[in-house]
PDB file of C-alpha atoms in Angstrom:
ATOM      1  CA  MET P 169    -126.740 -94.904  16.127  1.00 51.00           C
ATOM      2  CA  THR P 170    -128.637 -97.085  19.326  1.00 63.00           C
ATOM      3  CA  ASP P 171    -132.700 -95.560  21.684  1.00 81.00           C
ATOM      4  CA  ASP P 172    -129.401 -94.711  23.529  1.00 88.00           C
ATOM      5  CA  LYS P 173    -129.404 -91.107  24.519  1.00 90.00           C
ATOM      6  CA  CYS P 174    -125.161 -91.916  26.469  1.00 92.00           C
ATOM      7  CA  ALA P 175    -124.456 -93.934  22.957  1.00 93.00           C
ATOM      8  CA  ARG P 176    -122.384 -91.386  20.652  1.00 93.00           C
ATOM      9  CA  GLU P 177    -121.689 -91.896  17.250  1.00 94.00           C
ATOM     10  CA  ILE P 178    -117.620 -91.342  17.003  1.00 94.00           C
ATOM     11  CA  ASN P 179    -115.096 -91.414  13.972  1.00 94.00           C
ATOM     12  CA  TRP P 180    -111.534 -92.726  15.056  1.00 94.00           C
ATOM     13  CA  ALA P 181    -109.742 -95.383  14.181  1.00 92.00           C
ATOM     14  CA  GLY P 182    -110.076 -95.717   9.737  1.00 92.00           C
ATOM     15  CA  GLY P 183    -114.287 -95.783  10.733  1.00 94.00           C
ATOM     16  CA  THR P 184    -117.617 -95.064  12.903  1.00 96.00           C
ATOM     17  CA  HIS P 185    -117.530 -96.400  16.444  1.00 97.00           C
ATOM     18  CA  THR P 186    -120.685 -96.996  18.504  1.00 96.00           C
ATOM     19  CA  LEU P 187    -119.197 -96.193  22.223  1.00 97.00           C
ATOM     20  CA  THR P 188    -122.120 -96.197  25.243  1.00 96.00           C
ATOM     21  CA  LEU P 189    -121.351 -96.580  29.104  1.00 96.00           C
ATOM     22  CA  ALA P 190    -124.547 -97.338  29.374  1.00 95.00           C
ATOM     23  CA  ASP P 191    -125.001-100.619  28.676  1.00 95.00           C
ATOM     24  CA  ARG P 192    -126.527-102.621  30.985  1.00 95.00           C
ATOM     25  CA  TRP P 193    -123.085-104.982  30.573  1.00 95.00           C
ATOM     26  CA  VAL P 194    -121.081-101.918  31.100  1.00 96.00           C
ATOM     27  CA  GLN P 195    -122.758-100.812  33.996  1.00 95.00           C
ATOM     28  CA  ARG P 196    -122.480-104.203  35.851  1.00 95.00           C
ATOM     29  CA  VAL P 197    -119.261-103.489  35.041  1.00 94.00           C
ATOM     30  CA  VAL P 198    -118.433-100.932  35.923  1.00 94.00           C
ATOM     31  CA  SER P 199    -120.934-101.068  39.160  1.00 93.00           C
ATOM     32  CA  TRP P 200    -118.977-104.554  40.027  1.00 92.00           C
ATOM     33  CA  ARG P 201    -115.627-102.166  40.193  1.00 91.00           C
ATOM     34  CA  GLY P 202    -115.345 -99.152  38.701  1.00 92.00           C
ATOM     35  CA  ILE P 203    -113.761 -97.481  36.192  1.00 94.00           C
ATOM     36  CA  ASN P 204    -110.361 -98.907  36.965  1.00 93.00           C
ATOM     37  CA  GLY P 205    -111.518 -98.349  41.023  1.00 93.00           C
ATOM     38  CA  TYR P 206    -112.972 -95.324  40.578  1.00 95.00           C
ATOM     39  CA  SER P 207    -117.016 -94.470  40.434  1.00 94.00           C
ATOM     40  CA  PRO P 208    -117.493 -92.850  36.901  1.00 95.00           C
ATOM     41  CA  SER P 209    -118.092 -89.694  38.571  1.00 95.00           C
ATOM     42  CA  ALA P 210    -115.083 -89.878  40.248  1.00 96.00           C
ATOM     43  CA  ALA P 211    -113.579 -91.143  36.554  1.00 96.00           C
ATOM     44  CA  LEU P 212    -114.618 -87.760  35.122  1.00 96.00           C
ATOM     45  CA  ALA P 213    -113.232 -85.331  37.786  1.00 97.00           C
ATOM     46  CA  ARG P 214    -109.917 -86.875  37.017  1.00 97.00           C
ATOM     47  CA  PHE P 215    -110.275 -86.560  33.511  1.00 97.00           C
ATOM     48  CA  GLU P 216    -111.558 -82.701  33.381  1.00 96.00           C
ATOM     49  CA  THR P 217    -108.862 -82.066  35.983  1.00 97.00           C
ATOM     50  CA  GLY P 218    -105.458 -83.881  34.120  1.00 96.00           C
ATOM     51  CA  SER P 219    -105.563 -86.444  36.117  1.00 96.00           C
ATOM     52  CA  TYR P 220    -106.464 -89.463  34.292  1.00 96.00           C
ATOM     53  CA  THR P 221    -104.212 -91.907  33.483  1.00 96.00           C
ATOM     54  CA  ALA P 222    -103.559 -94.256  30.011  1.00 97.00           C
ATOM     55  CA  ASP P 223    -105.809 -96.743  31.821  1.00 96.00           C
ATOM     56  CA  ASP P 224    -107.970 -94.830  32.985  1.00 97.00           C
ATOM     57  CA  VAL P 225    -108.092 -93.984  28.955  1.00 97.00           C
ATOM     58  CA  GLU P 226    -107.898 -97.447  27.697  1.00 97.00           C
ATOM     59  CA  ARG P 227    -110.228 -99.245  30.182  1.00 97.00           C
ATOM     60  CA  VAL P 228    -112.559 -95.653  29.383  1.00 97.00           C
ATOM     61  CA  ILE P 229    -112.869 -96.579  25.334  1.00 98.00           C
ATOM     62  CA  GLU P 230    -112.551-100.090  25.927  1.00 98.00           C
ATOM     63  CA  LEU P 231    -116.051-100.371  27.877  1.00 97.00           C
ATOM     64  CA  GLY P 232    -117.334 -98.380  25.483  1.00 97.00           C
ATOM     65  CA  LEU P 233    -116.905-100.142  21.978  1.00 98.00           C
ATOM     66  CA  LEU P 234    -117.643-102.559  23.757  1.00 97.00           C
ATOM     67  CA  GLY P 235    -121.386-100.819  25.267  1.00 96.00           C
ATOM     68  CA  GLY P 236    -121.568 -99.976  22.340  1.00 96.00           C
ATOM     69  CA  GLN P 237    -121.507-103.516  20.685  1.00 96.00           C
ATOM     70  CA  THR P 238    -118.075-103.461  18.868  1.00 97.00           C
ATOM     71  CA  PRO P 239    -116.927-107.751  19.506  1.00 97.00           C
ATOM     72  CA  GLU P 240    -114.050-108.574  21.825  1.00 96.00           C
ATOM     73  CA  ARG P 241    -111.145-109.475  19.933  1.00 97.00           C
ATOM     74  CA  GLU P 242    -112.783-106.741  17.396  1.00 97.00           C
ATOM     75  CA  VAL P 243    -112.224-104.615  20.491  1.00 97.00           C
ATOM     76  CA  GLU P 244    -108.777-105.830  22.029  1.00 98.00           C
ATOM     77  CA  ALA P 245    -107.895-105.400  17.974  1.00 97.00           C
ATOM     78  CA  LEU P 246    -108.738-101.757  17.569  1.00 97.00           C
ATOM     79  CA  LEU P 247    -106.904-100.917  21.319  1.00 98.00           C
ATOM     80  CA  ASP P 248    -103.702-102.443  20.023  1.00 97.00           C
ATOM     81  CA  THR P 249    -103.412-100.595  16.969  1.00 96.00           C
ATOM     82  CA  HIS P 250    -105.480 -97.435  18.060  1.00 97.00           C
ATOM     83  CA  VAL P 251    -104.355 -96.547  22.011  1.00 97.00           C
ATOM     84  CA  ARG P 252    -102.281 -98.971  23.087  1.00 97.00           C
ATOM     85  CA  GLY P 253     -98.324 -97.841  23.241  1.00 95.00           C
ATOM     86  CA  LYS P 254     -99.903 -94.234  21.330  1.00 96.00           C
ATOM     87  CA  PRO P 255    -100.010 -90.884  22.528  1.00 95.00           C
ATOM     88  CA  LEU P 256    -102.712 -90.408  25.022  1.00 95.00           C
ATOM     89  CA  ALA P 257    -104.591 -86.742  23.725  1.00 94.00           C
ATOM     90  CA  PRO P 258    -106.702 -88.277  20.701  1.00 94.00           C
ATOM     91  CA  ASN P 259    -107.615 -90.550  22.476  1.00 97.00           C
ATOM     92  CA  VAL P 260    -108.020 -88.246  26.593  1.00 97.00           C
ATOM     93  CA  LEU P 261    -110.544 -86.426  23.565  1.00 96.00           C
ATOM     94  CA  ILE P 262    -112.535 -89.636  22.842  1.00 96.00           C
ATOM     95  CA  ALA P 263    -112.546 -91.936  26.231  1.00 97.00           C
ATOM     96  CA  HIS P 264    -113.778 -87.176  27.772  1.00 96.00           C
ATOM     97  CA  GLN P 265    -116.512 -87.682  25.159  1.00 95.00           C
ATOM     98  CA  VAL P 266    -117.961 -90.543  26.302  1.00 96.00           C
ATOM     99  CA  LEU P 267    -117.172 -90.616  30.347  1.00 96.00           C
ATOM    100  CA  ALA P 268    -119.216 -87.384  29.960  1.00 95.00           C
ATOM    101  CA  ALA P 269    -122.171 -88.978  27.961  1.00 94.00           C
ATOM    102  CA  LEU P 270    -123.001 -91.054  31.081  1.00 93.00           C
ATOM    103  CA  PHE P 271    -124.319 -87.774  32.640  1.00 94.00           C
ATOM    104  CA  VAL P 272    -124.921 -85.586  29.669  1.00 92.00           C
ATOM    105  CA  GLY P 273    -126.867 -87.618  27.393  1.00 87.00           C
ATOM    106  CA  ASP P 274    -127.844 -86.938  24.534  1.00 77.00           C
ATOM    107  CA  ALA P 275    -126.015 -83.695  23.357  1.00 61.00           C
ATOM    108  CA  GLN P 276    -128.345 -82.159  20.972  1.00 56.00           C
TER     109      GLN P 276
END
């Protein structure tokens, strides 16, 4: 596990993955483009009110995996196999957890 207080180790897709949106590169992407055009707080509000889209779920997981240092090719394979075109509910929980961690930091 990393020293990143916003990182989460998540058992998903047949393994344990580190996801974080607090990575410097991810922060630059989010500051420039947002999460599908929304600030992190607006994106979190969309998850909390149930007004997220499948693209929101995919983008948060994608950025979280990249922030957790998962190689880009592996991220694409994981998204293709476990997110794109799959039921939303399991992935919504993961995306919400990763996004909320950006605000609350260490869960303990």
